[in-house]
């Protein structure tokens, strides 16, 4: 049966995966296991060199230079140890991805639009990694600066399994786990690899079945079928779409998560099934766990979070969703999406607070 081509993200990453990325990830796995077996102490630097080489091969010298420049600028600004200045630098670097003249210049570096988009997606994710490192640098004292050197930043930024699409792992978690030296067992790792590959292959087959049988993306991309459908059919299409989104990210995050395990790291939990969720709050906490930890640690809590007044909590939540919308691209529909999610979270928390009042609990 013909494939539904309307889900750009799935088609894009599967195509890149088959052509080059899966082979580069396999190379990372070999380097990682060899370094764990022979030179455990130098594992971070072996993986850093491999990640930089893979970046050079895939994005070219100019793409590599852009990512290295972003990391260098972020590290230089972090030397002032001012969180506000670090955030300002991060937002400026992120905004350069949306300057038309810069976009056109970068497009000319590559033969195809897909190659340019790979650079765009990669730099967007690297911006979050640079921000995480820089803020951790600002918050740690002089005694801990050795574990926050520029070399450690490069090891973190060029760590290949999370390089193009995530999942996001905060620097404090990454550095602690990467420095930890554990007993290496080739037999245990081989078992983890086989089980992981079987699971990912099952999820990939399920996603391909949905793409070839259900045509949900083609249906919701065209107005006439939606206008003709009943409300029950529209509800079914909406549920099918988010279920495919869930299965898709089991694959897209499952592959790097498996490699993280093979490297002796603990990856962020994979997305929770959307059919088990009934609230905006749980969706944000358990779908993209890495992004949620980033937002909570670097935006929500520093701005006051749930420990501040009601207005402070509303403001810190709004700022969090504003950043998410801007980082995803900043188009008008993303601002509406962020605002509706913010409203959903606020309403849920408001109702929860009301229900915690003893009088209302007695009535219930």
mmCIF file of C-alpha atoms in Angstrom:
data_model
loop_
_atom_site.group_PDB
_atom_site.id
_atom_site.type_symbol
_atom_site.label_atom_id
_atom_site.label_comp_id
_atom_site.label_asym_id
_atom_site.label_seq_id
_atom_site.Cartn_x
_atom_site.Cartn_y
_atom_site.Cartn_z
ATOM 1 C CA UNK A 1 0.000 0.000 0.000
ATOM 2 C CA UNK A 2 1.221 3.566 -0.697
ATOM 3 C CA UNK A 3 2.753 5.487 2.191
ATOM 4 C CA UNK A 4 1.138 8.610 3.639
ATOM 5 C CA UNK A 5 3.867 11.223 3.016
ATOM 6 C CA UNK A 6 2.265 14.066 4.993
ATOM 7 C CA UNK A 7 4.122 13.547 8.280
ATOM 8 C CA UNK A 8 7.306 15.446 7.399
ATOM 9 C CA UNK A 9 9.173 14.627 10.623
ATOM 10 C CA UNK A 10 8.844 10.844 10.307
ATOM 11 C CA UNK A 11 9.708 10.759 6.580
ATOM 12 C CA UNK A 12 12.645 13.132 7.119
ATOM 13 C CA UNK A 13 14.355 11.280 9.977
ATOM 14 C CA UNK A 14 13.724 7.811 8.532
ATOM 15 C CA UNK A 15 15.323 8.904 5.251
ATOM 16 C CA UNK A 16 18.363 10.399 7.005
ATOM 17 C CA UNK A 17 18.579 7.387 9.302
ATOM 18 C CA UNK A 18 18.720 4.922 6.436
ATOM 19 C CA UNK A 19 21.235 6.977 4.471
ATOM 20 C CA UNK A 20 23.801 8.030 7.088
ATOM 21 C CA UNK A 21 22.735 8.620 10.693
ATOM 22 C CA UNK A 22 22.186 4.962 11.672
ATOM 23 C CA UNK A 23 25.648 4.099 10.334
ATOM 24 C CA UNK A 24 27.205 6.950 12.309
ATOM 25 C CA UNK A 25 25.344 5.833 15.441
ATOM 26 C CA UNK A 26 26.698 2.306 14.882
ATOM 27 C CA UNK A 27 30.181 3.821 14.665
ATOM 28 C CA UNK A 28 29.583 5.651 17.953
ATOM 29 C CA UNK A 29 28.557 2.352 19.547
ATOM 30 C CA UNK A 30 31.793 0.664 18.439
ATOM 31 C CA UNK A 31 33.973 3.548 19.664
ATOM 32 C CA UNK A 32 32.062 3.695 22.955
ATOM 33 C CA UNK A 33 32.363 -0.030 23.716
ATOM 34 C CA UNK A 34 36.037 -0.111 22.710
ATOM 35 C CA UNK A 35 36.849 2.891 24.914
ATOM 36 C CA UNK A 36 34.907 1.412 27.861
ATOM 37 C CA UNK A 37 36.813 -1.838 27.454
ATOM 38 C CA UNK A 38 40.300 -0.403 26.900
ATOM 39 C CA UNK A 39 40.523 3.231 28.077
ATOM 40 C CA UNK A 40 37.567 3.917 30.420
ATOM 41 C CA UNK A 41 39.278 7.021 31.822
ATOM 42 C CA UNK A 42 39.416 8.676 28.390
ATOM 43 C CA UNK A 43 35.936 7.644 27.225
ATOM 44 C CA UNK A 44 34.453 11.204 27.227
ATOM 45 C CA UNK A 45 37.271 12.479 25.000
ATOM 46 C CA UNK A 46 37.074 9.514 22.601
ATOM 47 C CA UNK A 47 33.331 10.117 22.192
ATOM 48 C CA UNK A 48 33.912 13.868 21.830
ATOM 49 C CA UNK A 49 36.376 13.346 18.968
ATOM 50 C CA UNK A 50 34.016 10.865 17.293
ATOM 51 C CA UNK A 51 31.056 13.271 17.638
ATOM 52 C CA UNK A 52 33.042 16.139 16.114
ATOM 53 C CA UNK A 53 34.153 13.901 13.237
ATOM 54 C CA UNK A 54 30.568 12.712 12.599
ATOM 55 C CA UNK A 55 29.361 16.332 12.640
ATOM 56 C CA UNK A 56 32.064 17.300 10.117
ATOM 57 C CA UNK A 57 31.175 14.391 7.814
ATOM 58 C CA UNK A 58 27.426 15.047 7.902
ATOM 59 C CA UNK A 59 27.179 18.860 8.071
ATOM 60 C CA UNK A 60 30.427 19.811 6.366
ATOM 61 C CA UNK A 61 33.159 22.128 7.628
ATOM 62 C CA UNK A 62 30.830 25.166 7.648
ATOM 63 C CA UNK A 63 28.090 23.409 9.629
ATOM 64 C CA UNK A 64 30.705 22.139 12.082
ATOM 65 C CA UNK A 65 32.118 25.683 12.406
ATOM 66 C CA UNK A 66 28.644 27.115 13.183
ATOM 67 C CA UNK A 67 28.080 24.673 16.063
ATOM 68 C CA UNK A 68 31.619 25.192 17.388
ATOM 69 C CA UNK A 69 31.118 28.977 17.188
ATOM 70 C CA UNK A 70 27.856 28.745 19.157
ATOM 71 C CA UNK A 71 29.592 26.689 21.848
ATOM 72 C CA UNK A 72 32.563 29.094 22.015
ATOM 73 C CA UNK A 73 30.358 32.191 22.315
ATOM 74 C CA UNK A 74 28.196 30.528 25.002
ATOM 75 C CA UNK A 75 31.289 29.517 26.994
ATOM 76 C CA UNK A 76 32.813 33.008 26.721
ATOM 77 C CA UNK A 77 29.602 34.676 27.953
ATOM 78 C CA UNK A 78 29.303 32.137 30.806
ATOM 79 C CA UNK A 79 32.630 33.443 32.190
ATOM 80 C CA UNK A 80 30.749 36.484 33.518
ATOM 81 C CA UNK A 81 28.666 34.055 35.665
ATOM 82 C CA UNK A 82 25.446 36.037 35.138
ATOM 83 C CA UNK A 83 22.402 33.867 34.432
ATOM 84 C CA UNK A 84 20.498 36.726 32.803
ATOM 85 C CA UNK A 85 23.403 37.435 30.426
ATOM 86 C CA UNK A 86 23.649 33.724 29.593
ATOM 87 C CA UNK A 87 19.940 33.580 28.741
ATOM 88 C CA UNK A 88 20.234 36.739 26.637
ATOM 89 C CA UNK A 89 23.129 35.168 24.712
ATOM 90 C CA UNK A 90 21.162 31.944 24.176
ATOM 91 C CA UNK A 91 18.104 33.772 22.852
ATOM 92 C CA UNK A 92 20.229 35.889 20.497
ATOM 93 C CA UNK A 93 21.980 32.782 19.129
ATOM 94 C CA UNK A 94 18.587 31.106 18.694
ATOM 95 C CA UNK A 95 17.200 34.171 16.916
ATOM 96 C CA UNK A 96 20.013 34.032 14.327
ATOM 97 C CA UNK A 97 18.359 30.865 12.951
ATOM 98 C CA UNK A 98 15.390 33.001 11.872
ATOM 99 C CA UNK A 99 17.202 35.865 10.120
ATOM 100 C CA UNK A 100 16.324 35.585 6.388
ATOM 101 C CA UNK A 101 19.775 36.677 5.153
ATOM 102 C CA UNK A 102 21.527 34.139 7.412
ATOM 103 C CA UNK A 103 19.082 31.415 6.314
ATOM 104 C CA UNK A 104 19.804 32.090 2.642
ATOM 105 C CA UNK A 105 23.562 32.065 3.233
ATOM 106 C CA UNK A 106 23.370 28.684 4.988
ATOM 107 C CA UNK A 107 21.145 27.218 2.270
ATOM 108 C CA UNK A 108 23.869 27.954 -0.285
ATOM 109 C CA UNK A 109 26.278 25.707 1.639
ATOM 110 C CA UNK A 110 24.297 22.602 0.690
ATOM 111 C CA UNK A 111 23.001 20.960 -2.479
ATOM 112 C CA UNK A 112 19.587 20.013 -1.055
ATOM 113 C CA UNK A 113 17.011 21.558 1.275
ATOM 114 C CA UNK A 114 17.131 18.445 3.495
ATOM 115 C CA UNK A 115 20.808 19.071 4.292
ATOM 116 C CA UNK A 116 20.034 22.642 5.323
ATOM 117 C CA UNK A 117 17.173 21.462 7.541
ATOM 118 C CA UNK A 118 19.500 18.973 9.230
ATOM 119 C CA UNK A 119 21.797 21.863 10.183
ATOM 120 C CA UNK A 120 18.814 23.911 11.368
ATOM 121 C CA UNK A 121 17.416 21.127 13.573
ATOM 122 C CA UNK A 122 20.858 20.265 14.936
ATOM 123 C CA UNK A 123 21.752 23.850 15.855
ATOM 124 C CA UNK A 124 18.339 24.342 17.515
ATOM 125 C CA UNK A 125 18.922 21.340 19.799
ATOM 126 C CA UNK A 126 22.582 22.347 20.404
ATOM 127 C CA UNK A 127 21.348 25.756 21.636
ATOM 128 C CA UNK A 128 19.590 24.003 24.529
ATOM 129 C CA UNK A 129 22.733 22.010 25.354
ATOM 130 C CA UNK A 130 24.877 25.177 25.317
ATOM 131 C CA UNK A 131 22.348 26.919 27.570
ATOM 132 C CA UNK A 132 22.353 24.022 30.039
ATOM 133 C CA UNK A 133 26.157 23.972 30.279
ATOM 134 C CA UNK A 134 26.440 27.771 30.599
ATOM 135 C CA UNK A 135 23.854 28.031 33.374
ATOM 136 C CA UNK A 136 25.473 25.177 35.309
ATOM 137 C CA UNK A 137 28.796 27.015 34.932
ATOM 138 C CA UNK A 138 27.216 30.181 36.356
ATOM 139 C CA UNK A 139 25.767 28.328 39.352
ATOM 140 C CA UNK A 140 28.871 26.370 40.414
ATOM 141 C CA UNK A 141 31.735 27.715 42.497
ATOM 142 C CA UNK A 142 35.465 27.939 41.601
ATOM 143 C CA UNK A 143 36.172 24.545 43.198
ATOM 144 C CA UNK A 144 33.971 22.825 40.609
ATOM 145 C CA UNK A 145 35.217 24.708 37.559
ATOM 146 C CA UNK A 146 37.507 21.813 36.502
ATOM 147 C CA UNK A 147 34.417 19.726 35.708
ATOM 148 C CA UNK A 148 33.008 22.682 33.731
ATOM 149 C CA UNK A 149 35.942 23.282 31.384
ATOM 150 C CA UNK A 150 35.611 24.038 27.672
ATOM 151 C CA UNK A 151 36.655 20.448 26.913
ATOM 152 C CA UNK A 152 33.728 19.154 28.972
ATOM 153 C CA UNK A 153 31.435 21.532 27.112
ATOM 154 C CA UNK A 154 32.618 20.118 23.774
ATOM 155 C CA UNK A 155 32.189 16.548 25.078
ATOM 156 C CA UNK A 156 28.610 17.434 26.041
ATOM 157 C CA UNK A 157 27.679 19.445 22.937
ATOM 158 C CA UNK A 158 29.180 16.932 20.461
ATOM 159 C CA UNK A 159 27.886 13.787 22.176
ATOM 160 C CA UNK A 160 26.527 12.085 19.063
ATOM 161 C CA UNK A 161 23.485 9.980 20.132
ATOM 162 C CA UNK A 162 21.614 13.154 21.201
ATOM 163 C CA UNK A 163 23.204 15.373 18.546
ATOM 164 C CA UNK A 164 20.511 15.927 15.904
ATOM 165 C CA UNK A 165 17.166 15.503 17.627
ATOM 166 C CA UNK A 166 17.706 14.853 21.353
ATOM 167 C CA UNK A 167 16.475 13.681 23.792
ATOM 168 C CA UNK A 168 17.703 16.477 26.010
ATOM 169 C CA UNK A 169 19.933 15.632 28.966
ATOM 170 C CA UNK A 170 21.006 18.411 31.355
ATOM 171 C CA UNK A 171 24.753 18.918 31.771
ATOM 172 C CA UNK A 172 24.833 18.164 35.511
ATOM 173 C CA UNK A 173 23.325 14.702 34.875
ATOM 174 C CA UNK A 174 25.539 14.059 31.843
ATOM 175 C CA UNK A 175 28.839 15.006 33.533
ATOM 176 C CA UNK A 176 28.171 13.062 36.755
ATOM 177 C CA UNK A 177 27.274 9.905 34.870
ATOM 178 C CA UNK A 178 30.029 10.242 32.259
ATOM 179 C CA UNK A 179 32.717 10.652 34.942
ATOM 180 C CA UNK A 180 31.443 7.644 36.876
ATOM 181 C CA UNK A 181 33.546 4.560 36.123
ATOM 182 C CA UNK A 182 31.671 1.277 36.395
ATOM 183 C CA UNK A 183 32.558 -2.356 35.855
ATOM 184 C CA UNK A 184 32.153 -3.133 32.159
ATOM 185 C CA UNK A 185 30.368 -6.320 31.100
ATOM 186 C CA UNK A 186 30.245 -7.052 27.381
ATOM 187 C CA UNK A 187 27.685 -9.819 27.977
ATOM 188 C CA UNK A 188 25.295 -7.484 29.864
ATOM 189 C CA UNK A 189 25.649 -4.778 27.242
ATOM 190 C CA UNK A 190 24.998 -7.270 24.441
ATOM 191 C CA UNK A 191 21.792 -8.358 26.186
ATOM 192 C CA UNK A 192 20.666 -4.713 26.578
ATOM 193 C CA UNK A 193 21.434 -4.092 22.886
ATOM 194 C CA UNK A 194 19.490 -7.134 21.602
ATOM 195 C CA UNK A 195 16.393 -6.437 23.735
ATOM 196 C CA UNK A 196 16.512 -2.738 22.843
ATOM 197 C CA UNK A 197 16.826 -3.378 19.105
ATOM 198 C CA UNK A 198 13.862 -5.806 19.187
ATOM 199 C CA UNK A 199 11.690 -3.246 20.996
ATOM 200 C CA UNK A 200 12.638 -0.410 18.645
ATOM 201 C CA UNK A 201 12.054 -2.632 15.594
ATOM 202 C CA UNK A 202 8.556 -3.457 16.914
ATOM 203 C CA UNK A 203 7.754 0.255 17.417
ATOM 204 C CA UNK A 204 9.107 1.083 13.945
ATOM 205 C CA UNK A 205 6.923 -1.639 12.356
ATOM 206 C CA UNK A 206 3.892 -0.304 14.229
ATOM 207 C CA UNK A 207 4.587 3.256 13.023
ATOM 208 C CA UNK A 208 5.040 2.049 9.439
ATOM 209 C CA UNK A 209 1.730 0.152 9.621
ATOM 210 C CA UNK A 210 -0.013 3.336 10.788
ATOM 211 C CA UNK A 211 1.612 5.325 7.966
ATOM 212 C CA UNK A 212 0.613 2.750 5.311
ATOM 213 C CA UNK A 213 -2.887 1.859 6.553
ATOM 214 C CA UNK A 214 -4.487 4.789 8.389
ATOM 215 C CA UNK A 215 -3.626 7.932 6.322
ATOM 216 C CA UNK A 216 -4.418 10.153 9.326
ATOM 217 C CA UNK A 217 -1.979 12.887 8.284
ATOM 218 C CA UNK A 218 -3.332 13.082 4.724
ATOM 219 C CA UNK A 219 -6.886 13.295 6.108
ATOM 220 C CA UNK A 220 -6.266 16.132 8.551
ATOM 221 C CA UNK A 221 -4.173 18.014 5.948
ATOM 222 C CA UNK A 222 -7.230 18.363 3.695
ATOM 223 C CA UNK A 223 -10.295 20.435 4.615
ATOM 224 C CA UNK A 224 -13.124 18.624 2.680
ATOM 225 C CA UNK A 225 -12.826 15.231 4.468
ATOM 226 C CA UNK A 226 -12.727 16.989 7.850
ATOM 227 C CA UNK A 227 -15.787 19.082 7.031
ATOM 228 C CA UNK A 228 -17.694 15.980 5.910
ATOM 229 C CA UNK A 229 -16.713 13.859 8.942
ATOM 230 C CA UNK A 230 -18.882 13.384 12.021
ATOM 231 C CA UNK A 231 -17.705 14.554 15.438
ATOM 232 C CA UNK A 232 -16.977 10.935 16.388
ATOM 233 C CA UNK A 233 -14.777 10.555 13.305
ATOM 234 C CA UNK A 234 -12.955 13.820 14.094
ATOM 235 C CA UNK A 235 -12.340 12.601 17.642
ATOM 236 C CA UNK A 236 -10.988 9.332 16.281
ATOM 237 C CA UNK A 237 -8.673 11.162 13.871
ATOM 238 C CA UNK A 238 -7.355 13.377 16.669
ATOM 239 C CA UNK A 239 -6.692 10.363 18.905
ATOM 240 C CA UNK A 240 -5.038 8.440 16.051
ATOM 241 C CA UNK A 241 -2.793 11.416 15.280
ATOM 242 C CA UNK A 242 -1.493 11.801 18.858
ATOM 243 C CA UNK A 243 -1.054 8.015 19.157
ATOM 244 C CA UNK A 244 1.108 8.045 16.027
ATOM 245 C CA UNK A 245 3.056 10.981 17.483
ATOM 246 C CA UNK A 246 3.689 8.859 20.586
ATOM 247 C CA UNK A 247 4.840 5.785 18.622
ATOM 248 C CA UNK A 248 7.022 7.998 16.406
ATOM 249 C CA UNK A 249 8.905 9.364 19.410
ATOM 250 C CA UNK A 250 9.342 5.897 20.875
ATOM 251 C CA UNK A 251 11.486 5.264 17.786
ATOM 252 C CA UNK A 252 13.151 8.693 17.465
ATOM 253 C CA UNK A 253 14.058 8.818 21.185
ATOM 254 C CA UNK A 254 14.355 5.042 21.626
ATOM 255 C CA UNK A 255 17.462 4.737 19.428
ATOM 256 C CA UNK A 256 19.556 7.393 21.255
ATOM 257 C CA UNK A 257 18.213 6.200 24.634
ATOM 258 C CA UNK A 258 19.516 2.691 23.858
ATOM 259 C CA UNK A 259 22.953 4.094 22.974
ATOM 260 C CA UNK A 260 22.984 6.131 26.189
ATOM 261 C CA UNK A 261 22.402 2.901 28.117
ATOM 262 C CA UNK A 262 25.209 1.205 26.211
ATOM 263 C CA UNK A 263 27.490 4.113 27.206
ATOM 264 C CA UNK A 264 26.680 3.544 30.890
ATOM 265 C CA UNK A 265 24.359 6.587 31.140
ATOM 266 C CA UNK A 266 20.764 6.745 32.328
ATOM 267 C CA UNK A 267 18.624 8.280 29.556
ATOM 268 C CA UNK A 268 15.482 10.333 30.217
ATOM 269 C CA UNK A 269 12.413 8.076 30.373
ATOM 270 C CA UNK A 270 10.743 7.435 27.021
ATOM 271 C CA UNK A 271 7.352 9.091 26.376
ATOM 272 C CA UNK A 272 4.386 7.808 28.346
ATOM 273 C CA UNK A 273 1.458 6.544 26.238
ATOM 274 C CA UNK A 274 -0.953 9.406 25.568
ATOM 275 C CA UNK A 275 -3.932 7.084 26.113
ATOM 276 C CA UNK A 276 -2.941 6.907 29.795
ATOM 277 C CA UNK A 277 -2.959 10.692 30.214
ATOM 278 C CA UNK A 278 -5.880 12.835 31.207
ATOM 279 C CA UNK A 279 -4.197 16.155 32.058
ATOM 280 C CA UNK A 280 -1.995 18.816 30.486
ATOM 281 C CA UNK A 281 0.329 18.685 33.494
ATOM 282 C CA UNK A 282 1.014 14.951 33.182
ATOM 283 C CA UNK A 283 1.479 15.294 29.419
ATOM 284 C CA UNK A 284 4.226 17.888 29.896
ATOM 285 C CA UNK A 285 5.891 15.929 32.696
ATOM 286 C CA UNK A 286 5.968 12.510 31.087
ATOM 287 C CA UNK A 287 6.013 12.898 27.287
ATOM 288 C CA UNK A 288 9.352 14.634 26.678
ATOM 289 C CA UNK A 289 10.985 14.088 30.065
ATOM 290 C CA UNK A 290 14.323 15.635 29.073
ATOM 291 C CA UNK A 291 12.727 18.876 27.865
ATOM 292 C CA UNK A 292 10.531 19.007 31.000
ATOM 293 C CA UNK A 293 13.592 18.723 33.276
ATOM 294 C CA UNK A 294 15.335 21.477 31.298
ATOM 295 C CA UNK A 295 12.342 23.822 31.555
ATOM 296 C CA UNK A 296 11.825 23.191 35.263
ATOM 297 C CA UNK A 297 15.506 23.510 36.236
ATOM 298 C CA UNK A 298 16.450 26.538 34.131
ATOM 299 C CA UNK A 299 13.215 28.564 33.745
ATOM 300 C CA UNK A 300 10.347 27.539 36.032
ATOM 301 C CA UNK A 301 12.197 27.171 39.368
ATOM 302 C CA UNK A 302 14.569 30.179 38.940
ATOM 303 C CA UNK A 303 11.532 32.377 38.170
ATOM 304 C CA UNK A 304 9.780 31.322 41.396
ATOM 305 C CA UNK A 305 7.713 28.340 40.293
ATOM 306 C CA UNK A 306 5.112 26.871 42.624
ATOM 307 C CA UNK A 307 6.865 28.308 45.720
ATOM 308 C CA UNK A 308 6.069 31.904 44.726
ATOM 309 C CA UNK A 309 2.785 33.795 44.909
ATOM 310 C CA UNK A 310 -0.128 33.024 42.581
ATOM 311 C CA UNK A 311 0.923 35.804 40.185
ATOM 312 C CA UNK A 312 4.533 34.609 40.342
ATOM 313 C CA UNK A 313 3.477 31.063 39.505
ATOM 314 C CA UNK A 314 1.348 32.305 36.594
ATOM 315 C CA UNK A 315 4.267 34.372 35.300
ATOM 316 C CA UNK A 316 6.895 31.601 35.589
ATOM 317 C CA UNK A 317 4.559 29.136 33.848
ATOM 318 C CA UNK A 318 3.800 31.643 31.085
ATOM 319 C CA UNK A 319 7.516 32.318 30.583
ATOM 320 C CA UNK A 320 8.184 28.568 30.324
ATOM 321 C CA UNK A 321 5.553 28.047 27.612
ATOM 322 C CA UNK A 322 6.675 31.211 25.817
ATOM 323 C CA UNK A 323 10.205 29.801 25.537
ATOM 324 C CA UNK A 324 8.880 26.441 24.290
ATOM 325 C CA UNK A 325 6.853 28.194 21.580
ATOM 326 C CA UNK A 326 9.793 30.397 20.552
ATOM 327 C CA UNK A 327 12.273 27.502 20.493
ATOM 328 C CA UNK A 328 9.960 25.418 18.274
ATOM 329 C CA UNK A 329 9.968 28.188 15.668
ATOM 330 C CA UNK A 330 7.912 31.098 16.986
ATOM 331 C CA UNK A 331 5.206 30.932 14.300
ATOM 332 C CA UNK A 332 1.776 32.302 15.220
ATOM 333 C CA UNK A 333 0.156 28.853 15.555
ATOM 334 C CA UNK A 334 2.883 27.867 18.048
ATOM 335 C CA UNK A 335 2.053 30.876 20.238
ATOM 336 C CA UNK A 336 -1.621 29.816 20.210
ATOM 337 C CA UNK A 337 -0.568 26.248 21.041
ATOM 338 C CA UNK A 338 1.633 27.454 23.927
ATOM 339 C CA UNK A 339 -1.103 29.753 25.252
ATOM 340 C CA UNK A 340 -3.714 26.961 25.224
ATOM 341 C CA UNK A 341 -1.350 24.583 27.008
ATOM 342 C CA UNK A 342 -0.536 27.291 29.582
ATOM 343 C CA UNK A 343 -4.267 27.841 30.102
ATOM 344 C CA UNK A 344 -4.843 24.096 30.518
ATOM 345 C CA UNK A 345 -2.095 23.780 33.141
ATOM 346 C CA UNK A 346 -3.342 26.870 35.029
ATOM 347 C CA UNK A 347 -6.960 25.648 35.079
ATOM 348 C CA UNK A 348 -5.890 22.206 36.315
ATOM 349 C CA UNK A 349 -3.753 23.649 39.091
ATOM 350 C CA UNK A 350 -6.518 26.102 40.039
ATOM 351 C CA UNK A 351 -9.093 23.316 40.311
ATOM 352 C CA UNK A 352 -6.618 21.183 42.291
ATOM 353 C CA UNK A 353 -6.091 24.035 44.786
ATOM 354 C CA UNK A 354 -9.826 24.549 45.123
ATOM 355 C CA UNK A 355 -10.400 20.854 45.778
ATOM 356 C CA UNK A 356 -7.736 20.886 48.506
ATOM 357 C CA UNK A 357 -9.844 23.289 50.622
ATOM 358 C CA UNK A 358 -11.200 21.344 53.607
ATOM 359 C CA UNK A 359 -14.776 22.656 53.202
ATOM 360 C CA UNK A 360 -14.967 21.453 49.583
ATOM 361 C CA UNK A 361 -13.410 18.097 50.568
ATOM 362 C CA UNK A 362 -16.107 17.686 53.232
ATOM 363 C CA UNK A 363 -18.811 18.428 50.647
ATOM 364 C CA UNK A 364 -17.318 15.840 48.301
#
